[in-house]
mmCIF file of C-alpha atoms in Angstrom:
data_model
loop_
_atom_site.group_PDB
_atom_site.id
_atom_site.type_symbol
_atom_site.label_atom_id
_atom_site.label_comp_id
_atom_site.label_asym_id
_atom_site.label_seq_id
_atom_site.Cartn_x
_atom_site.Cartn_y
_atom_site.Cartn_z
ATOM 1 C CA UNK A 23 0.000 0.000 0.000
ATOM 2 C CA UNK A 24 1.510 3.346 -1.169
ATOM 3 C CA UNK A 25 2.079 5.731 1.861
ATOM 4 C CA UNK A 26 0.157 8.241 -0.166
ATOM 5 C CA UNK A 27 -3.263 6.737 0.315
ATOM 6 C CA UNK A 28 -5.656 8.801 1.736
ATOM 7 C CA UNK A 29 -6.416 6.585 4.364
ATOM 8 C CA UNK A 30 -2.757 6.784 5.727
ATOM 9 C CA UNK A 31 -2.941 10.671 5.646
ATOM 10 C CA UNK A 32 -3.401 12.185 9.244
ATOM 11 C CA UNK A 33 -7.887 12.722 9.334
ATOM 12 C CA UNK A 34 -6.740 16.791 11.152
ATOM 13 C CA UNK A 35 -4.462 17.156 7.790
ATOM 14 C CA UNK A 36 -6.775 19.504 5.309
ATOM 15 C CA UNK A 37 -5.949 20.731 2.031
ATOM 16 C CA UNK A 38 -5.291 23.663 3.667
ATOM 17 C CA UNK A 39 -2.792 22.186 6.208
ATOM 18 C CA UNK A 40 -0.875 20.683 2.677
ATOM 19 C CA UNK A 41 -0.958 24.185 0.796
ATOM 20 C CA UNK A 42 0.935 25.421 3.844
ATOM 21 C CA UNK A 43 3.027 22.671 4.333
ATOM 22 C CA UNK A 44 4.284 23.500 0.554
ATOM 23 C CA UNK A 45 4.205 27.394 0.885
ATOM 24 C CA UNK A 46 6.951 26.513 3.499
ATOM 25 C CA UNK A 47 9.001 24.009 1.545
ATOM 26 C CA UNK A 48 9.476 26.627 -1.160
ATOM 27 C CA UNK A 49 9.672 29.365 1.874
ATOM 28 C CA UNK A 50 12.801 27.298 3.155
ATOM 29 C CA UNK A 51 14.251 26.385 -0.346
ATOM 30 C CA UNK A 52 13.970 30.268 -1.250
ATOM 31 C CA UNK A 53 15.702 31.235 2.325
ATOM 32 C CA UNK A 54 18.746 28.990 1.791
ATOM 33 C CA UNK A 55 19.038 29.989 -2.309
ATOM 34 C CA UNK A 56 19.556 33.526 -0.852
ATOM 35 C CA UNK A 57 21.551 32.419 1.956
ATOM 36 C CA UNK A 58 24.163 30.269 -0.725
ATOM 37 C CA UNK A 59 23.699 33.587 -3.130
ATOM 38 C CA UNK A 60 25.047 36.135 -0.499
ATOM 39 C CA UNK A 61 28.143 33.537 0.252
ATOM 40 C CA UNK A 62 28.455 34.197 -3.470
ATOM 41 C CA UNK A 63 28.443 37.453 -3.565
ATOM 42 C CA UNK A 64 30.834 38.431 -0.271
ATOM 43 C CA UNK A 65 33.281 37.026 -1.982
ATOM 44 C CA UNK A 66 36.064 39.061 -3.754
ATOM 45 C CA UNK A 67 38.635 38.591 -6.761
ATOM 46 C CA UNK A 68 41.225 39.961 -4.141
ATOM 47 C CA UNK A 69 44.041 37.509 -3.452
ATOM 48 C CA UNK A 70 43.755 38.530 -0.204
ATOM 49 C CA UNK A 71 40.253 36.954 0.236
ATOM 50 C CA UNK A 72 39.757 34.703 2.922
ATOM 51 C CA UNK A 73 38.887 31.234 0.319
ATOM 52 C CA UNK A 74 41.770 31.734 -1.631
ATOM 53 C CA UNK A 75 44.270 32.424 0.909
ATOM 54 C CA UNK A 76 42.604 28.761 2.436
ATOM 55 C CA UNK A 77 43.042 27.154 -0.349
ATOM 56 C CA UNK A 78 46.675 28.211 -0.545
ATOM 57 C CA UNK A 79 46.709 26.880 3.006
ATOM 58 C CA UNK A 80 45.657 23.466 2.312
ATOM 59 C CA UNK A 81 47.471 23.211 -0.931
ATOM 60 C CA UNK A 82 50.631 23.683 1.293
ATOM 61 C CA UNK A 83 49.173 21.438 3.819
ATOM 62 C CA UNK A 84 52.209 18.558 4.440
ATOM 63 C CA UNK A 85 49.685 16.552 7.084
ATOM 64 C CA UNK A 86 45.855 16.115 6.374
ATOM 65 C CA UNK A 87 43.208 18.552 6.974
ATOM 66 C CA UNK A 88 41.230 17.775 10.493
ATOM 67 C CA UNK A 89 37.804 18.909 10.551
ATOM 68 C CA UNK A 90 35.838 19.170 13.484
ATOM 69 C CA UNK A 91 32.751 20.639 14.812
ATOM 70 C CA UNK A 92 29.395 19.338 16.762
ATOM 71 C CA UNK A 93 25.786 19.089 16.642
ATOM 72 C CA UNK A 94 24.428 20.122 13.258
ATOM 73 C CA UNK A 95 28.121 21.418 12.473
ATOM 74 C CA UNK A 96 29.441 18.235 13.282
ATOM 75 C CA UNK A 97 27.217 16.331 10.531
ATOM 76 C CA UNK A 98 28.117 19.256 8.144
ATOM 77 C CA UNK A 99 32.042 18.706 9.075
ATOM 78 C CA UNK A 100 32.091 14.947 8.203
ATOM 79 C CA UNK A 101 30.159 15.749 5.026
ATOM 80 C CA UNK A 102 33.443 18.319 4.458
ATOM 81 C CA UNK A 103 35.900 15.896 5.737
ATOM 82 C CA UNK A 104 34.122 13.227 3.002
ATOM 83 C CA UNK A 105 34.260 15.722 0.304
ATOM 84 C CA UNK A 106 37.931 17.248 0.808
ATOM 85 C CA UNK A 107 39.443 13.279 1.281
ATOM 86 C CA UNK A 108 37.837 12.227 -2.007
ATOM 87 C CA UNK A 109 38.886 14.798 -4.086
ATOM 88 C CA UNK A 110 42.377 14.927 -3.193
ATOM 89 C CA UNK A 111 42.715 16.671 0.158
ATOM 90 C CA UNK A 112 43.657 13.849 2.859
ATOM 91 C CA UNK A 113 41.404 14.526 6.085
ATOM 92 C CA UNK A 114 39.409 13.069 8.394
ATOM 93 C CA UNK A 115 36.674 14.329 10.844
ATOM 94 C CA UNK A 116 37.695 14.532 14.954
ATOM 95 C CA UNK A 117 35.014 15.553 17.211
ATOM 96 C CA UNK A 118 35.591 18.100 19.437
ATOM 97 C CA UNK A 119 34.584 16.663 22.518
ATOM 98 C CA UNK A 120 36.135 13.404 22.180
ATOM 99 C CA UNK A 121 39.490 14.956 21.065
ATOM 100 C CA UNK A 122 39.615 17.069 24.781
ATOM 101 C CA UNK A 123 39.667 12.829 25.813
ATOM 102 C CA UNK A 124 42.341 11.857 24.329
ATOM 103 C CA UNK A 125 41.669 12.150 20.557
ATOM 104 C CA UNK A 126 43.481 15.572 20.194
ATOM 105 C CA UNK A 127 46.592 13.000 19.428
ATOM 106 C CA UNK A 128 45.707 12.440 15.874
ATOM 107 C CA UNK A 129 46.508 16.448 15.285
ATOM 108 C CA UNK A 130 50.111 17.220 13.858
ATOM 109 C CA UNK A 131 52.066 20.674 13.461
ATOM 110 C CA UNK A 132 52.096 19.616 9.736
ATOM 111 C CA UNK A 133 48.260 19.417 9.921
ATOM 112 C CA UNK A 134 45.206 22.472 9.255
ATOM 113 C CA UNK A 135 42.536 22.228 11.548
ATOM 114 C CA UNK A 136 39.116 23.055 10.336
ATOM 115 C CA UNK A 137 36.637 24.125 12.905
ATOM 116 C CA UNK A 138 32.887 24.630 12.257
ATOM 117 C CA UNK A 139 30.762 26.875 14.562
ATOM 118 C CA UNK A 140 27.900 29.042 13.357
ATOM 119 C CA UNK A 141 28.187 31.199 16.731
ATOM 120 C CA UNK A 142 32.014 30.897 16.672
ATOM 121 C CA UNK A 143 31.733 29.906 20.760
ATOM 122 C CA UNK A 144 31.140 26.209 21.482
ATOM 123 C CA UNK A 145 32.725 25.752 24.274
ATOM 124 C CA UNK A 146 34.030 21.824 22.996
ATOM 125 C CA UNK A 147 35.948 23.635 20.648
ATOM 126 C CA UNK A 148 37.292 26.992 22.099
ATOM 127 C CA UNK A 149 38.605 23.979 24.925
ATOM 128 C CA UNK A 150 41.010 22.935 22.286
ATOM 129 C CA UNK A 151 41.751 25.111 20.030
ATOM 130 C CA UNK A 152 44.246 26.981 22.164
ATOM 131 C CA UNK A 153 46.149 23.767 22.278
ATOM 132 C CA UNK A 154 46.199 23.459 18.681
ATOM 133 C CA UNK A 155 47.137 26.743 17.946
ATOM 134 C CA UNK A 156 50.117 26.069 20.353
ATOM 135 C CA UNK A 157 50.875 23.271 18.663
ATOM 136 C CA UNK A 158 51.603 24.975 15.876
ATOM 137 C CA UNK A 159 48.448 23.736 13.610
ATOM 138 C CA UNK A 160 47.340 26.254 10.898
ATOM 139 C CA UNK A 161 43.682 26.777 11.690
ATOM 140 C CA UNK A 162 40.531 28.347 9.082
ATOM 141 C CA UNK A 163 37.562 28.578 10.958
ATOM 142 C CA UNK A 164 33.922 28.375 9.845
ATOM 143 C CA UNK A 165 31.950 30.889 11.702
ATOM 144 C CA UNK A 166 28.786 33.068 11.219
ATOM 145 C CA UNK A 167 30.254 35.900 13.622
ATOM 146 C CA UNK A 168 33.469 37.720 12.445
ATOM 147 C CA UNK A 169 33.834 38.935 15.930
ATOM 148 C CA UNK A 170 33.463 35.690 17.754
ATOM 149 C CA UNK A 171 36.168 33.564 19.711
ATOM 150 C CA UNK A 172 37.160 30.867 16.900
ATOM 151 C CA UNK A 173 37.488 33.648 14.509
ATOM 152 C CA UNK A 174 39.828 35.574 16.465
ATOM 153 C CA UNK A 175 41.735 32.495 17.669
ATOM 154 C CA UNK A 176 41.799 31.290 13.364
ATOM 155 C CA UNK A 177 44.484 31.886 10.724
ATOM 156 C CA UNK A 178 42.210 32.582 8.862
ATOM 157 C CA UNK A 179 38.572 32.789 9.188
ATOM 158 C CA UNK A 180 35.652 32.088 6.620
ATOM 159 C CA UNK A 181 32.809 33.579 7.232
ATOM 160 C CA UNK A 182 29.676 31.757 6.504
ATOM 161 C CA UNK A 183 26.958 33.890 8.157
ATOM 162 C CA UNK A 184 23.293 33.912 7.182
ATOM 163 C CA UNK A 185 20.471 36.551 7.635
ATOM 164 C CA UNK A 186 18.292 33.954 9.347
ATOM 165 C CA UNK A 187 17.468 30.228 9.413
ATOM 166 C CA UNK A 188 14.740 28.573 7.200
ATOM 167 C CA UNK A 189 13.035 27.197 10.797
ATOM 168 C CA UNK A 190 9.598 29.693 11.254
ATOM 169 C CA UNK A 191 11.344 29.985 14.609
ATOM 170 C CA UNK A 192 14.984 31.249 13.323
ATOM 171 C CA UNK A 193 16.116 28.834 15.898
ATOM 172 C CA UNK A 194 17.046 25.022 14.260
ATOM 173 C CA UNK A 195 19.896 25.541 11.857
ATOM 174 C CA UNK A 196 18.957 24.964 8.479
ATOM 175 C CA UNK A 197 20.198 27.671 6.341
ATOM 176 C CA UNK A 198 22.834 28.149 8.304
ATOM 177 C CA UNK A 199 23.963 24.628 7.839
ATOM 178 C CA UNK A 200 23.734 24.477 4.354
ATOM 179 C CA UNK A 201 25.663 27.835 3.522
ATOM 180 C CA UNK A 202 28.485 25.722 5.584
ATOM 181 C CA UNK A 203 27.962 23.358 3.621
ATOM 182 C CA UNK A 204 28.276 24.972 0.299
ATOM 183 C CA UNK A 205 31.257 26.413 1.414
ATOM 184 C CA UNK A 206 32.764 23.615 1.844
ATOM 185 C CA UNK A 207 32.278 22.454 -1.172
ATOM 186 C CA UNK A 208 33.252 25.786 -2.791
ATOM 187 C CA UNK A 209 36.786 24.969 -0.753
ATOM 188 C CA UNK A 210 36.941 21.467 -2.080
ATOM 189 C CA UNK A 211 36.397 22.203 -5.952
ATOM 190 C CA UNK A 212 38.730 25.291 -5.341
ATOM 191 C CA UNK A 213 41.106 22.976 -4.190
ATOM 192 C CA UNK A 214 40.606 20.067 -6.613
ATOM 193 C CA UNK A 215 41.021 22.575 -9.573
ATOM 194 C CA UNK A 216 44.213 23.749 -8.239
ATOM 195 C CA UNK A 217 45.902 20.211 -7.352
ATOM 196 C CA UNK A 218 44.939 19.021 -11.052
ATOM 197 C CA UNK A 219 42.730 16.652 -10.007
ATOM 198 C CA UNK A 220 41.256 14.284 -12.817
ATOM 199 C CA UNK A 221 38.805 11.254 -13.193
ATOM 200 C CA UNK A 222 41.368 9.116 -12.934
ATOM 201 C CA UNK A 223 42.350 9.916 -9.511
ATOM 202 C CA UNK A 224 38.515 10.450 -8.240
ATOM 203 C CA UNK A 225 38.289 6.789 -9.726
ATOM 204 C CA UNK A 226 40.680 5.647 -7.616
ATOM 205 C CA UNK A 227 39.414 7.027 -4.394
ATOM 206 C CA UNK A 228 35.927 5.542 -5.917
ATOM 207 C CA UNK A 229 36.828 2.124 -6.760
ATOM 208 C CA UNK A 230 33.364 0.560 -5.722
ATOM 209 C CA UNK A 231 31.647 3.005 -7.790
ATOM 210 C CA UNK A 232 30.091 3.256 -11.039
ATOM 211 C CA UNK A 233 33.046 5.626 -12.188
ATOM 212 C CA UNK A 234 35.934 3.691 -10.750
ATOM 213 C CA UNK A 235 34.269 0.847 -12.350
ATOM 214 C CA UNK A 236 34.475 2.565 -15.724
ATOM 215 C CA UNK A 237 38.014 4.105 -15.583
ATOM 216 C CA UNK A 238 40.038 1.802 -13.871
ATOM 217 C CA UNK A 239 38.693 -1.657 -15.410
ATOM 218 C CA UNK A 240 40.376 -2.793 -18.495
ATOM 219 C CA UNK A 241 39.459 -5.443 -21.213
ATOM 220 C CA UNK A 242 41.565 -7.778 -19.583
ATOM 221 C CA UNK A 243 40.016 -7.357 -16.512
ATOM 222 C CA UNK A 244 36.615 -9.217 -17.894
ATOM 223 C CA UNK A 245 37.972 -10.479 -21.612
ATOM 224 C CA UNK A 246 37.261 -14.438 -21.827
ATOM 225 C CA UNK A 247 40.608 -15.946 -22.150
ATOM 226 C CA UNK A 248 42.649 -19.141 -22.815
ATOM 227 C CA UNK A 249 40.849 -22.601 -23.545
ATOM 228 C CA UNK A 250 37.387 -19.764 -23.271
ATOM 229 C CA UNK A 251 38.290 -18.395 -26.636
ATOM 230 C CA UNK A 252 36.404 -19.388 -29.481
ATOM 231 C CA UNK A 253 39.007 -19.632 -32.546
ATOM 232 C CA UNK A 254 39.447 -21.791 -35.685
ATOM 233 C CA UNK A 255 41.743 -22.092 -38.579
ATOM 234 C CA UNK A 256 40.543 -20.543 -41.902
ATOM 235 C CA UNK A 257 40.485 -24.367 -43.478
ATOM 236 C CA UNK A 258 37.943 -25.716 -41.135
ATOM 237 C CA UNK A 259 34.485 -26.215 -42.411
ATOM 238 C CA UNK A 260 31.805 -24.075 -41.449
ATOM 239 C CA UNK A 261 30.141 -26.949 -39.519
ATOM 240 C CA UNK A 262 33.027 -27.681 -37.508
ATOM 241 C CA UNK A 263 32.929 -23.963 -36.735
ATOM 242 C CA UNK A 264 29.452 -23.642 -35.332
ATOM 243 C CA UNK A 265 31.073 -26.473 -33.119
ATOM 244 C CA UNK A 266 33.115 -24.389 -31.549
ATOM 245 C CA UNK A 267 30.606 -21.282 -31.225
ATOM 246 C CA UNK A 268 28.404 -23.754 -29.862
ATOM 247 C CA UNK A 269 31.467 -25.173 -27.216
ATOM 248 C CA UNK A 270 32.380 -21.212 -26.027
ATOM 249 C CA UNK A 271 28.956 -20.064 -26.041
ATOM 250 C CA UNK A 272 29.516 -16.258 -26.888
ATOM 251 C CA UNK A 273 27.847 -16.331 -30.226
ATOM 252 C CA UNK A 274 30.695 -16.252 -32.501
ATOM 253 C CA UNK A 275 34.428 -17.444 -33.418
ATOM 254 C CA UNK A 276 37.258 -15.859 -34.584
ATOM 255 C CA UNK A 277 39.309 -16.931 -37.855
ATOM 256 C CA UNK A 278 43.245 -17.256 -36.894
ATOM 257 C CA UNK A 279 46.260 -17.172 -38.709
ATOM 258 C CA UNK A 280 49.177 -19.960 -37.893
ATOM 259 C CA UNK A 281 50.144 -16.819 -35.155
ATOM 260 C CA UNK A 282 47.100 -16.813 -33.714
ATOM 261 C CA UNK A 283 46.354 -13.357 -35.372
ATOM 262 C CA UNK A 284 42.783 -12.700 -35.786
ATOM 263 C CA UNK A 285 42.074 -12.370 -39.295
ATOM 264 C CA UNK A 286 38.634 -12.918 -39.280
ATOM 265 C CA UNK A 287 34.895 -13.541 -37.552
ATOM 266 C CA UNK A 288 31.875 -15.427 -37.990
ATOM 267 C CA UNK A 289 28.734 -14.607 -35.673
ATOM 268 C CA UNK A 290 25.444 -15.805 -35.082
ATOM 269 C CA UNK A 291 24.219 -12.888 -37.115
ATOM 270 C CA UNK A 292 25.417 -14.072 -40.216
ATOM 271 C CA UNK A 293 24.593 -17.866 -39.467
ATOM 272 C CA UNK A 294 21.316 -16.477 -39.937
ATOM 273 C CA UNK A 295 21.540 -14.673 -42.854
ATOM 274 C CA UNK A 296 22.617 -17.853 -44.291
ATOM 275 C CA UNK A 297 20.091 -19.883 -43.459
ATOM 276 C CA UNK A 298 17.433 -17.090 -44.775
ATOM 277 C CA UNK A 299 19.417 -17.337 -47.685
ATOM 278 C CA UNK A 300 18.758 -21.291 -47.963
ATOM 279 C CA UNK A 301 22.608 -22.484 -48.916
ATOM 280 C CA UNK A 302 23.980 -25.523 -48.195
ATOM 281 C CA UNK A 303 26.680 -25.277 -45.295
ATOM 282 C CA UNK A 304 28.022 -28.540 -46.505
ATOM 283 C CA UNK A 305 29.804 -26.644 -49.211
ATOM 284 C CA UNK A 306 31.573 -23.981 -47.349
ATOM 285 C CA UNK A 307 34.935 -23.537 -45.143
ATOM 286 C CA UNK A 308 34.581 -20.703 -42.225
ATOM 287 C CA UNK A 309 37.139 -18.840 -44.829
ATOM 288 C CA UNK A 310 33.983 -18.607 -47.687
ATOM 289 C CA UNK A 311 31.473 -16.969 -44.847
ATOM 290 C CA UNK A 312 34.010 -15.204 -42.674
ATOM 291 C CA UNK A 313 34.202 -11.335 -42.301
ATOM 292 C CA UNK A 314 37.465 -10.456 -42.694
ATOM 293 C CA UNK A 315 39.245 -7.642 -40.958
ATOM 294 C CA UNK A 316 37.314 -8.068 -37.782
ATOM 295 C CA UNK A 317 36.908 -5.238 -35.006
ATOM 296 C CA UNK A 318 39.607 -5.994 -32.229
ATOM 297 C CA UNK A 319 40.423 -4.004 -29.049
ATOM 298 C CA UNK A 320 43.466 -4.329 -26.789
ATOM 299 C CA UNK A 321 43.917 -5.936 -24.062
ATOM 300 C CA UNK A 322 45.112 -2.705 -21.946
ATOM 301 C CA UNK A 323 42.350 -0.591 -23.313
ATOM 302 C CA UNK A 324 40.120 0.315 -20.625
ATOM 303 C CA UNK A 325 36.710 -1.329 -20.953
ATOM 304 C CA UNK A 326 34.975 1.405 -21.808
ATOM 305 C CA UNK A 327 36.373 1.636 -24.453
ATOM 306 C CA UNK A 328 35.205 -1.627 -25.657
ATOM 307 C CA UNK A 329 31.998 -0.076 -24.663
ATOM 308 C CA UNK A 330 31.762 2.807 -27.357
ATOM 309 C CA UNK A 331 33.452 0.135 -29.904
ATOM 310 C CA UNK A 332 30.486 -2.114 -29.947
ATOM 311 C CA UNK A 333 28.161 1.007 -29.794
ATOM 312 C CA UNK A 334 29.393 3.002 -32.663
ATOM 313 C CA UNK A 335 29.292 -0.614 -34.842
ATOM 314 C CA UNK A 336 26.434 -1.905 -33.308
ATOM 315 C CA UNK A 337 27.945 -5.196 -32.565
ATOM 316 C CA UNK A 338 27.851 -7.396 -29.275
ATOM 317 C CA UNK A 339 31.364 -8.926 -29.484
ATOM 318 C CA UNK A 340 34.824 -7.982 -30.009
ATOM 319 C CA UNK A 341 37.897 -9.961 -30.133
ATOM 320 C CA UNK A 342 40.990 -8.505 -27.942
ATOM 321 C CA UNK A 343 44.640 -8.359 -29.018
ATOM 322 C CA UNK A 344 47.944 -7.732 -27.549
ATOM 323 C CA UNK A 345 50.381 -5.143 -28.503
ATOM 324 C CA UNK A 346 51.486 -7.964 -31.318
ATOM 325 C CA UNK A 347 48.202 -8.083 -32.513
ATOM 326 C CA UNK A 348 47.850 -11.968 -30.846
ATOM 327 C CA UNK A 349 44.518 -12.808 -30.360
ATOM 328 C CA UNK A 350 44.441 -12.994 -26.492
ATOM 329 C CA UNK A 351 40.967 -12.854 -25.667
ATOM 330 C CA UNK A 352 36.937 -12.028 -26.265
ATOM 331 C CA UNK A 353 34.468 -9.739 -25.189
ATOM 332 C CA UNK A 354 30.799 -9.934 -25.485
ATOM 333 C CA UNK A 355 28.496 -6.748 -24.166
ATOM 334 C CA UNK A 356 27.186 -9.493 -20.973
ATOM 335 C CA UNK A 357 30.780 -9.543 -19.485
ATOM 336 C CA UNK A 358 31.033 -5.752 -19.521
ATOM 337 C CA UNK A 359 27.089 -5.840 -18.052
ATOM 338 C CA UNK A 360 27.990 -8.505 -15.021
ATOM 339 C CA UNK A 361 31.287 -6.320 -14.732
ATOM 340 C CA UNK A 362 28.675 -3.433 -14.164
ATOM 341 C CA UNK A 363 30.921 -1.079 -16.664
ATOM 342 C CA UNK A 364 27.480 -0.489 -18.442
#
C-alpha cells in the first residue's frame, strides 16, 4: 500500500494544512538559495580573500586537513571531511569533545585544523583550540560571527553567516547549515582545480563506484581468455565452426592465422543470414562466410572503451589483441554488463 493513500494521511491534515506545508518548503528552499547567493556574492577577486588564501593553506598542507565541529556542524564537518578526502585533500573528521579525551593526538604541526561553529563559541571547541594553535596547527575557521572567539583564535577565518534560518522559529539551523555546507564544497572544488585533479584519480578514491568501475577496469580485466576463446583455422568447415561457437557459447568465433592473429569472424548474425538465404553449409569452409578484418580491441584498453566500440558498430562482441596483434581474448556486451561497466 503506497504511503500516499488517503487513508494513511493524518484525518486533522486539510488541504489547507498541505498548501501550507508546501508554501513553506518553497519558503525554506527560497531562504537557503539567498543564503548560498550572499556567500556568493561576499566574496572578492582579491588575493587577499579569505577562500583563496585557504586554499593556498591546504594546498601547502604537508599533514591532512582535520575537521571538526558538533551538533548540526558536526554532521556538516564529516560531510566536508568526506568531500575534501575524495577529491584529493587527505582529512578526516575529529570531534571536538572526544578529542579534549584523548583524541586531540591524531593532530600534527604539519596538519590544518578546520573548525565549524555558526556562533564561533562552542565551548568543545574553544577547549582545544588553544592547544592546537600552540601546537603549531594552521587553523581556518567556519563561523557566522566575524567577531566571535574561533574567529579571532583562526588563521584565517571564513565567514559563513546567514540573515536567518529557514526554521519559522529562526532557531534550528537549516540555512545556516547548508551555507556551511556549500562552502565547503566551494573549498573542495577550489582545491581540486588547483591540485589538477582528474577522473582518474577520483576513480581511484571511488573504486566501488560506477566511475571507478568505468576508468580503472580494463578489457583484460573481464575479456574471456585461454581454452574460453572461441578460434578456428581458416580451413575448417563451417560446420566444424558452429562447433566451436556452440562449445564457447559467446555467439561467434574468430578466424586465426598460424600466429594466432585474428584475421577474421563469424557470428550468429550471419549464421542467420545464411540460413534465410537457404545455402547448403556442406559446401563452405569458415574462410567462404568469414568477415574479414574483424573489429579488435586491446587488451590494456580500458573497458569502456570496448563499450563505445560495440556502440558506434552496433555489434555485441569484439575480439581482444595484444600489442602484437595476438589474439588474447573475447568480449561480449554481458561480461562488460555482469562487470557493471554499463
Amino acid at each position: 500500500m503506497s504511503v500516499t493513500d488517503d487513508k494513511n494521511m493524518p484525518a486533522s491534515f486539510s488541504a489547507e494544512d498541505a498548501r501550507r506545508a508546501i508554501a513553506l518548503a518553497r519558503q525554506t528552499l527560497q531562504i537557503e538559495a539567498d543564503a548560498i547567493l550572499a556567500l556568493k556574492n561576499r566574496l572578492s577577486d582579491d588575493s587577499s580573500e579569505p577562500l583563496a588564501r585557504a586554499v593556498q593553506l591546504l594546498l601547502g598542507c604537508q599533514g591532512r586537513a582535520v575537521v571538526s565541529g558538533i551538533g548540526k556542524s558536526g554532521h556538516i564537518g564529516r560531510k566536508i571531511a568526506a568531500t575534501l578526502a575524495s577529491t584529493g585533500t587527505p582529512s578526516l573528521f575529529m570531534h571536538p569533545a572526544e578529542a579534549a579525551h584523548g583524541d586531540l593526538g591524531m593532530v600534527t604541526p604539519k596538519d590544518v585544523l578546520i573548525a565549524i561553529s555558526n556562533s564561533g563559541e562552542t565551548a568543545e571547541l574553544l577547549a582545544i583550540v588553544p592547544i592546537i594553535k600552540r601546537m603549531g596547527t594552521a587553523i581556518i575557521a567556519m563561523t557566522g560571527n566575524d567577531a566571535s572567539s574561533l574567529a579571532e583564535l583562526a588563521t584565517i577565518h571564513l565567514n559563513v553567516g546567514v540573515d536567518k534560518e529557514a526554521c519559522t522559529l529562526n532557531l534550528a539551523p537549516t540555512a545556516s547549515t547548508t551555507a556551511t555546507l556549500a562552502m565547503g564544497d566551494a573549498l573542495a572544488v577550489s582545491l581540486l582545480d588547483a591540485r589538477g585533479f582528474l577522473e582518474e584519480d577520483f576513480a581511484r578514491s571511488h573504486p566501488g563506484g560506477a566511475l571507478g568501475r568505468r576508468l580503472l577496469t580494463h578489457v583484460r580485466d573481464v575479456m574471456r581468455s585461454g581454452d574460453a576463446i572461441p578460434a578456428v583455422r581458416p580451413d575448417v568447415s563451417l560446420s566444424e565452426a558452429l562447433m566451436e561457437i556452440t562449445r564457447k557459447g559467446i555467439a561467434m568465433t574468430a578466424v586465426v592465422d598460424e600466429q594466432f592473429h585474428p584475421i577474421g569472424v563469424f557470428t550468429d548474425g550471419d549464421l542467420r543470414r545464411l540460413l534465410e538465404r537457404g545455402h547448403d553449409f556442406s559446401k563452405f569452409s569458415i574462410a567462404d562466410v568469414m568477415h574479414a578484418g574483424p573489429r579488435t580491441v586491446n587488451q590494456d584498453q580500458l573497458a569502456v572503451d570496448a563499450v563505445q566500440l560495440m556502440e558506434e558498430f552496433r555489434i555485441n562482441q569484439l575480439l581482444v589483441t595484444d600489442a602484437q596483434g595476438v589474439l588474447t581474448g573475447a568480449l561480449h556486451i554481458h561480461d562488460l554488463t555482469r562487470a557493471k561497466v554499463i
